Amino acid sequence: MQIGILYATLAYVAWGVFPLYFRQVAAVPALEVVAHRTLWSMVFVAVVLAARGRWAWLAQLRRQPRVVAAFLLSALLLSANWLIYVWAVHNRHVVESSLGYFILPLVNVAMGYVFLRERPRRAQWLALAVAAAGVAWLTLQTGRLPWIALALALSFGFYGLLRKTAVLGALEGLALETALLAPLALAWLAWSAWSGQAAWVTADAATLGWLALAGPITAVPLLLFAAGARRIPLATMGVLQYISPSLQFALGVWLFGETVQPARLAGFGLIWLALVLYTAEGVLHRRRASAAAAQASA
């Protein structure tokens, strides 16, 4: 449980500062960035698998077509999430994308309740209700349906559910996902180069270096996320998720210069209050459980 929380926290911090990376490749079209992320991530995880000698799982996939189909679905969800997020950052919608990841914890809790029979405690329901009120307020303040936020939340929510219930480990699962997407990524890069639309063909060395770094920058947080998701409840993942959009929100306002109306800040305040309530309840629950266990063993 504790190591799972650490893995998830590190993943969310990394995702929270992702806009800094995408700012370095802002001249590259979003779809091309996603293609590079896919290919370089596959190379990175293949090197890790080779170093650890973990290839036996590939032979088993021949007898498990349903597993391959499930990972193809998770791969498509992941690529859709990547594409929407990169496009949002490139088009200065960092704050709205952060709203999507504020909504994501509610999606996680709902999926845990519906699909995994997870039952939050009363105080956790209260915290989630406060967070839901904050999200509803933010949605109303936009004056339109926040499609970027909703698409990000739903795509990654279902991706997290699939990875939590997957039979493969974090490293093997990511290797399979990127391998399934690699033919599409290669085809797109080849076509864009042939048609003269590929940015990587004429890019400078610095841009090419940043694109190559997409492998470890993408793979490491995903591995941490998958490892954490398999060890802790989705409700707990939902609370830790607030780390990422809070960092994205701060970067959007203070670094990218996006404006936020004072009325919208009230919604973010409710969400941060929910995080405090949820975290405090979790600490108190663990202390009571530890005390009860100590009394039982005395």
Short mmCIF file of N, CA and C in Angstrom, two decimals, residues 110-201:
data_model
loop_
_atom_site.label_atom_id
_atom_site.label_comp_id
_atom_site.label_asym_id
_atom_site.label_seq_id
_atom_site.Cartn_x
_atom_site.Cartn_y
_atom_site.Cartn_z
N ALA A 110 -16.14 6.66 -9.36
CA ALA A 110 -17.35 6.10 -9.96
C ALA A 110 -17.07 4.73 -10.58
N MET A 111 -15.95 4.61 -11.26
CA MET A 111 -15.60 3.32 -11.87
C MET A 111 -15.28 2.27 -10.82
N GLY A 112 -14.59 2.69 -9.76
CA GLY A 112 -14.32 1.75 -8.68
C GLY A 112 -15.59 1.26 -8.02
N TYR A 113 -16.56 2.15 -7.90
CA TYR A 113 -17.84 1.79 -7.28
C TYR A 113 -18.65 0.86 -8.18
N VAL A 114 -18.67 1.16 -9.48
CA VAL A 114 -19.50 0.40 -10.42
C VAL A 114 -18.87 -0.92 -10.81
N PHE A 115 -17.58 -0.89 -11.15
CA PHE A 115 -16.94 -2.07 -11.74
C PHE A 115 -16.17 -2.93 -10.74
N LEU A 116 -15.64 -2.31 -9.68
CA LEU A 116 -14.76 -3.05 -8.77
C LEU A 116 -15.35 -3.22 -7.38
N ARG A 117 -16.57 -2.74 -7.17
CA ARG A 117 -17.27 -2.87 -5.89
C ARG A 117 -16.50 -2.23 -4.73
N GLU A 118 -15.76 -1.18 -5.02
CA GLU A 118 -15.10 -0.43 -3.95
C GLU A 118 -16.12 0.48 -3.28
N ARG A 119 -16.07 0.56 -1.96
CA ARG A 119 -17.05 1.33 -1.21
C ARG A 119 -16.34 2.38 -0.34
N PRO A 120 -16.32 3.65 -0.78
CA PRO A 120 -15.71 4.70 0.04
C PRO A 120 -16.43 4.86 1.37
N ARG A 121 -15.69 5.30 2.39
CA ARG A 121 -16.28 5.55 3.70
C ARG A 121 -17.04 6.88 3.68
N ARG A 122 -17.83 7.14 4.74
CA ARG A 122 -18.70 8.32 4.75
C ARG A 122 -17.92 9.61 4.58
N ALA A 123 -16.83 9.74 5.34
CA ALA A 123 -16.04 10.97 5.23
C ALA A 123 -15.44 11.12 3.83
N GLN A 124 -15.11 10.00 3.20
CA GLN A 124 -14.60 10.06 1.83
C GLN A 124 -15.68 10.52 0.86
N TRP A 125 -16.91 10.05 1.09
CA TRP A 125 -18.03 10.52 0.26
C TRP A 125 -18.20 12.03 0.41
N LEU A 126 -18.04 12.55 1.64
CA LEU A 126 -18.16 13.99 1.87
C LEU A 126 -17.11 14.75 1.08
N ALA A 127 -15.87 14.27 1.14
CA ALA A 127 -14.80 14.93 0.40
C ALA A 127 -15.06 14.90 -1.10
N LEU A 128 -15.55 13.76 -1.57
CA LEU A 128 -15.84 13.64 -3.00
C LEU A 128 -17.00 14.54 -3.41
N ALA A 129 -17.98 14.71 -2.52
CA ALA A 129 -19.10 15.60 -2.81
C ALA A 129 -18.61 17.05 -2.93
N VAL A 130 -17.69 17.45 -2.04
CA VAL A 130 -17.13 18.80 -2.11
C VAL A 130 -16.37 18.98 -3.42
N ALA A 131 -15.60 17.96 -3.80
CA ALA A 131 -14.86 18.03 -5.06
C ALA A 131 -15.80 18.11 -6.25
N ALA A 132 -16.89 17.32 -6.21
CA ALA A 132 -17.87 17.36 -7.29
C ALA A 132 -18.50 18.74 -7.41
N ALA A 133 -18.77 19.38 -6.27
CA ALA A 133 -19.33 20.73 -6.29
C ALA A 133 -18.35 21.71 -6.94
N GLY A 134 -17.06 21.54 -6.63
CA GLY A 134 -16.05 22.40 -7.24
C GLY A 134 -15.97 22.20 -8.74
N VAL A 135 -16.02 20.95 -9.17
CA VAL A 135 -15.97 20.66 -10.60
C VAL A 135 -17.22 21.21 -11.31
N ALA A 136 -18.38 21.05 -10.69
CA ALA A 136 -19.62 21.58 -11.28
C ALA A 136 -19.56 23.10 -11.41
N TRP A 137 -19.00 23.75 -10.39
CA TRP A 137 -18.88 25.22 -10.43
C TRP A 137 -17.94 25.65 -11.55
N LEU A 138 -16.82 24.97 -11.68
CA LEU A 138 -15.87 25.30 -12.75
C LEU A 138 -16.49 25.08 -14.12
N THR A 139 -17.27 24.02 -14.25
CA THR A 139 -17.91 23.74 -15.52
C THR A 139 -18.92 24.83 -15.89
N LEU A 140 -19.68 25.27 -14.89
CA LEU A 140 -20.64 26.34 -15.14
C LEU A 140 -19.94 27.65 -15.52
N GLN A 141 -18.77 27.91 -14.93
CA GLN A 141 -18.07 29.15 -15.18
C GLN A 141 -17.47 29.23 -16.58
N THR A 142 -17.25 28.08 -17.21
CA THR A 142 -16.69 28.12 -18.56
C THR A 142 -17.70 28.64 -19.58
N GLY A 143 -19.00 28.50 -19.29
CA GLY A 143 -20.02 28.97 -20.21
C GLY A 143 -20.24 28.06 -21.40
N ARG A 144 -19.59 26.93 -21.43
CA ARG A 144 -19.75 25.96 -22.52
C ARG A 144 -19.34 24.60 -22.01
N LEU A 145 -19.67 23.58 -22.80
CA LEU A 145 -19.28 22.23 -22.42
C LEU A 145 -17.76 22.10 -22.51
N PRO A 146 -17.08 21.80 -21.42
CA PRO A 146 -15.60 21.70 -21.45
C PRO A 146 -15.16 20.37 -22.07
N TRP A 147 -15.23 20.28 -23.39
CA TRP A 147 -14.99 19.01 -24.07
C TRP A 147 -13.57 18.51 -23.88
N ILE A 148 -12.61 19.42 -23.80
CA ILE A 148 -11.22 19.00 -23.59
C ILE A 148 -11.10 18.30 -22.24
N ALA A 149 -11.66 18.93 -21.21
CA ALA A 149 -11.58 18.37 -19.87
C ALA A 149 -12.29 17.02 -19.79
N LEU A 150 -13.50 16.94 -20.35
CA LEU A 150 -14.26 15.70 -20.29
C LEU A 150 -13.59 14.58 -21.07
N ALA A 151 -13.04 14.90 -22.24
CA ALA A 151 -12.37 13.87 -23.04
C ALA A 151 -11.13 13.34 -22.33
N LEU A 152 -10.38 14.21 -21.71
CA LEU A 152 -9.19 13.78 -20.97
C LEU A 152 -9.57 12.90 -19.79
N ALA A 153 -10.60 13.32 -19.05
CA ALA A 153 -10.99 12.57 -17.86
C ALA A 153 -11.52 11.19 -18.22
N LEU A 154 -12.37 11.10 -19.21
CA LEU A 154 -12.97 9.81 -19.56
C LEU A 154 -11.96 8.86 -20.21
N SER A 155 -11.12 9.38 -21.10
CA SER A 155 -10.16 8.51 -21.77
C SER A 155 -9.16 7.93 -20.77
N PHE A 156 -8.64 8.75 -19.88
CA PHE A 156 -7.66 8.22 -18.93
C PHE A 156 -8.33 7.45 -17.80
N GLY A 157 -9.57 7.78 -17.49
CA GLY A 157 -10.29 7.01 -16.48
C GLY A 157 -10.49 5.57 -16.89
N PHE A 158 -10.95 5.37 -18.13
CA PHE A 158 -11.12 4.00 -18.63
C PHE A 158 -9.78 3.31 -18.83
N TYR A 159 -8.77 4.07 -19.21
CA TYR A 159 -7.43 3.47 -19.33
C TYR A 159 -6.94 2.96 -17.97
N GLY A 160 -7.13 3.77 -16.93
CA GLY A 160 -6.72 3.33 -15.60
C GLY A 160 -7.47 2.10 -15.13
N LEU A 161 -8.76 2.02 -15.46
CA LEU A 161 -9.54 0.84 -15.08
C LEU A 161 -9.02 -0.41 -15.77
N LEU A 162 -8.71 -0.30 -17.06
CA LEU A 162 -8.19 -1.44 -17.80
C LEU A 162 -6.83 -1.88 -17.27
N ARG A 163 -5.98 -0.92 -16.93
CA ARG A 163 -4.65 -1.28 -16.44
C ARG A 163 -4.71 -1.87 -15.04
N LYS A 164 -5.65 -1.41 -14.23
CA LYS A 164 -5.78 -1.96 -12.88
C LYS A 164 -6.18 -3.43 -12.90
N THR A 165 -6.99 -3.80 -13.87
CA THR A 165 -7.49 -5.18 -13.95
C THR A 165 -6.69 -6.02 -14.95
N ALA A 166 -5.59 -5.48 -15.49
CA ALA A 166 -4.83 -6.19 -16.51
C ALA A 166 -4.03 -7.34 -15.89
N VAL A 167 -3.78 -8.36 -16.71
CA VAL A 167 -3.04 -9.54 -16.24
C VAL A 167 -1.53 -9.34 -16.37
N LEU A 168 -1.10 -8.39 -17.21
CA LEU A 168 0.32 -8.14 -17.38
C LEU A 168 0.79 -7.08 -16.40
N GLY A 169 2.07 -7.13 -16.07
CA GLY A 169 2.65 -6.14 -15.19
C GLY A 169 2.80 -4.79 -15.88
N ALA A 170 3.27 -3.81 -15.12
CA ALA A 170 3.36 -2.45 -15.64
C ALA A 170 4.28 -2.36 -16.85
N LEU A 171 5.47 -2.95 -16.76
CA LEU A 171 6.44 -2.86 -17.84
C LEU A 171 5.99 -3.63 -19.07
N GLU A 172 5.53 -4.87 -18.86
CA GLU A 172 5.07 -5.69 -19.98
C GLU A 172 3.84 -5.08 -20.66
N GLY A 173 2.92 -4.54 -19.85
CA GLY A 173 1.73 -3.94 -20.41
C GLY A 173 2.03 -2.74 -21.29
N LEU A 174 2.94 -1.88 -20.83
CA LEU A 174 3.31 -0.71 -21.62
C LEU A 174 4.03 -1.14 -22.89
N ALA A 175 4.87 -2.18 -22.80
CA ALA A 175 5.55 -2.68 -23.98
C ALA A 175 4.55 -3.16 -25.02
N LEU A 176 3.53 -3.89 -24.59
CA LEU A 176 2.52 -4.39 -25.52
C LEU A 176 1.71 -3.25 -26.11
N GLU A 177 1.33 -2.27 -25.29
CA GLU A 177 0.55 -1.14 -25.79
C GLU A 177 1.30 -0.37 -26.87
N THR A 178 2.56 -0.04 -26.60
CA THR A 178 3.34 0.73 -27.56
C THR A 178 3.64 -0.09 -28.81
N ALA A 179 3.84 -1.40 -28.65
CA ALA A 179 4.09 -2.26 -29.81
C ALA A 179 2.85 -2.32 -30.71
N LEU A 180 1.67 -2.34 -30.12
CA LEU A 180 0.44 -2.36 -30.91
C LEU A 180 0.22 -1.05 -31.65
N LEU A 181 0.66 0.05 -31.04
CA LEU A 181 0.49 1.36 -31.66
C LEU A 181 1.61 1.70 -32.64
N ALA A 182 2.75 1.03 -32.51
CA ALA A 182 3.94 1.38 -33.30
C ALA A 182 3.69 1.37 -34.81
N PRO A 183 3.00 0.34 -35.38
CA PRO A 183 2.76 0.38 -36.83
C PRO A 183 2.00 1.63 -37.28
N LEU A 184 1.03 2.05 -36.50
CA LEU A 184 0.29 3.26 -36.84
C LEU A 184 1.18 4.49 -36.76
N ALA A 185 2.03 4.55 -35.72
CA ALA A 185 2.93 5.68 -35.56
C ALA A 185 3.94 5.75 -36.69
N LEU A 186 4.51 4.59 -37.06
CA LEU A 186 5.47 4.56 -38.17
C LEU A 186 4.81 4.96 -39.48
N ALA A 187 3.62 4.47 -39.71
CA ALA A 187 2.92 4.80 -40.95
C ALA A 187 2.65 6.30 -41.04
N TRP A 188 2.25 6.90 -39.92
CA TRP A 188 1.97 8.34 -39.93
C TRP A 188 3.24 9.15 -40.18
N LEU A 189 4.33 8.79 -39.50
CA LEU A 189 5.58 9.52 -39.68
C LEU A 189 6.10 9.37 -41.11
N ALA A 190 5.97 8.16 -41.66
CA ALA A 190 6.42 7.94 -43.04
C ALA A 190 5.58 8.76 -44.02
N TRP A 191 4.27 8.73 -43.84
CA TRP A 191 3.40 9.49 -44.76
C TRP A 191 3.65 10.99 -44.64
N SER A 192 3.78 11.49 -43.42
CA SER A 192 4.01 12.93 -43.24
C SER A 192 5.36 13.35 -43.82
N ALA A 193 6.37 12.48 -43.72
CA ALA A 193 7.67 12.80 -44.33
C ALA A 193 7.56 12.80 -45.86
N TRP A 194 6.87 11.81 -46.41
CA TRP A 194 6.71 11.72 -47.87
C TRP A 194 5.94 12.91 -48.43
N SER A 195 4.95 13.39 -47.67
CA SER A 195 4.12 14.50 -48.13
C SER A 195 4.72 15.86 -47.81
N GLY A 196 5.86 15.87 -47.14
CA GLY A 196 6.52 17.13 -46.81
C GLY A 196 5.94 17.86 -45.61
N GLN A 197 5.15 17.17 -44.79
CA GLN A 197 4.51 17.81 -43.64
C GLN A 197 5.19 17.46 -42.31
N ALA A 198 6.20 16.62 -42.34
CA ALA A 198 6.84 16.17 -41.10
C ALA A 198 7.78 17.23 -40.57
N ALA A 199 7.58 17.60 -39.32
CA ALA A 199 8.46 18.60 -38.70
C ALA A 199 9.81 18.00 -38.35
N TRP A 200 9.85 16.69 -38.06
CA TRP A 200 11.10 16.09 -37.61
C TRP A 200 12.15 16.02 -38.73
N VAL A 201 11.71 16.05 -39.97
CA VAL A 201 12.66 15.98 -41.09
C VAL A 201 13.54 17.22 -41.14
#
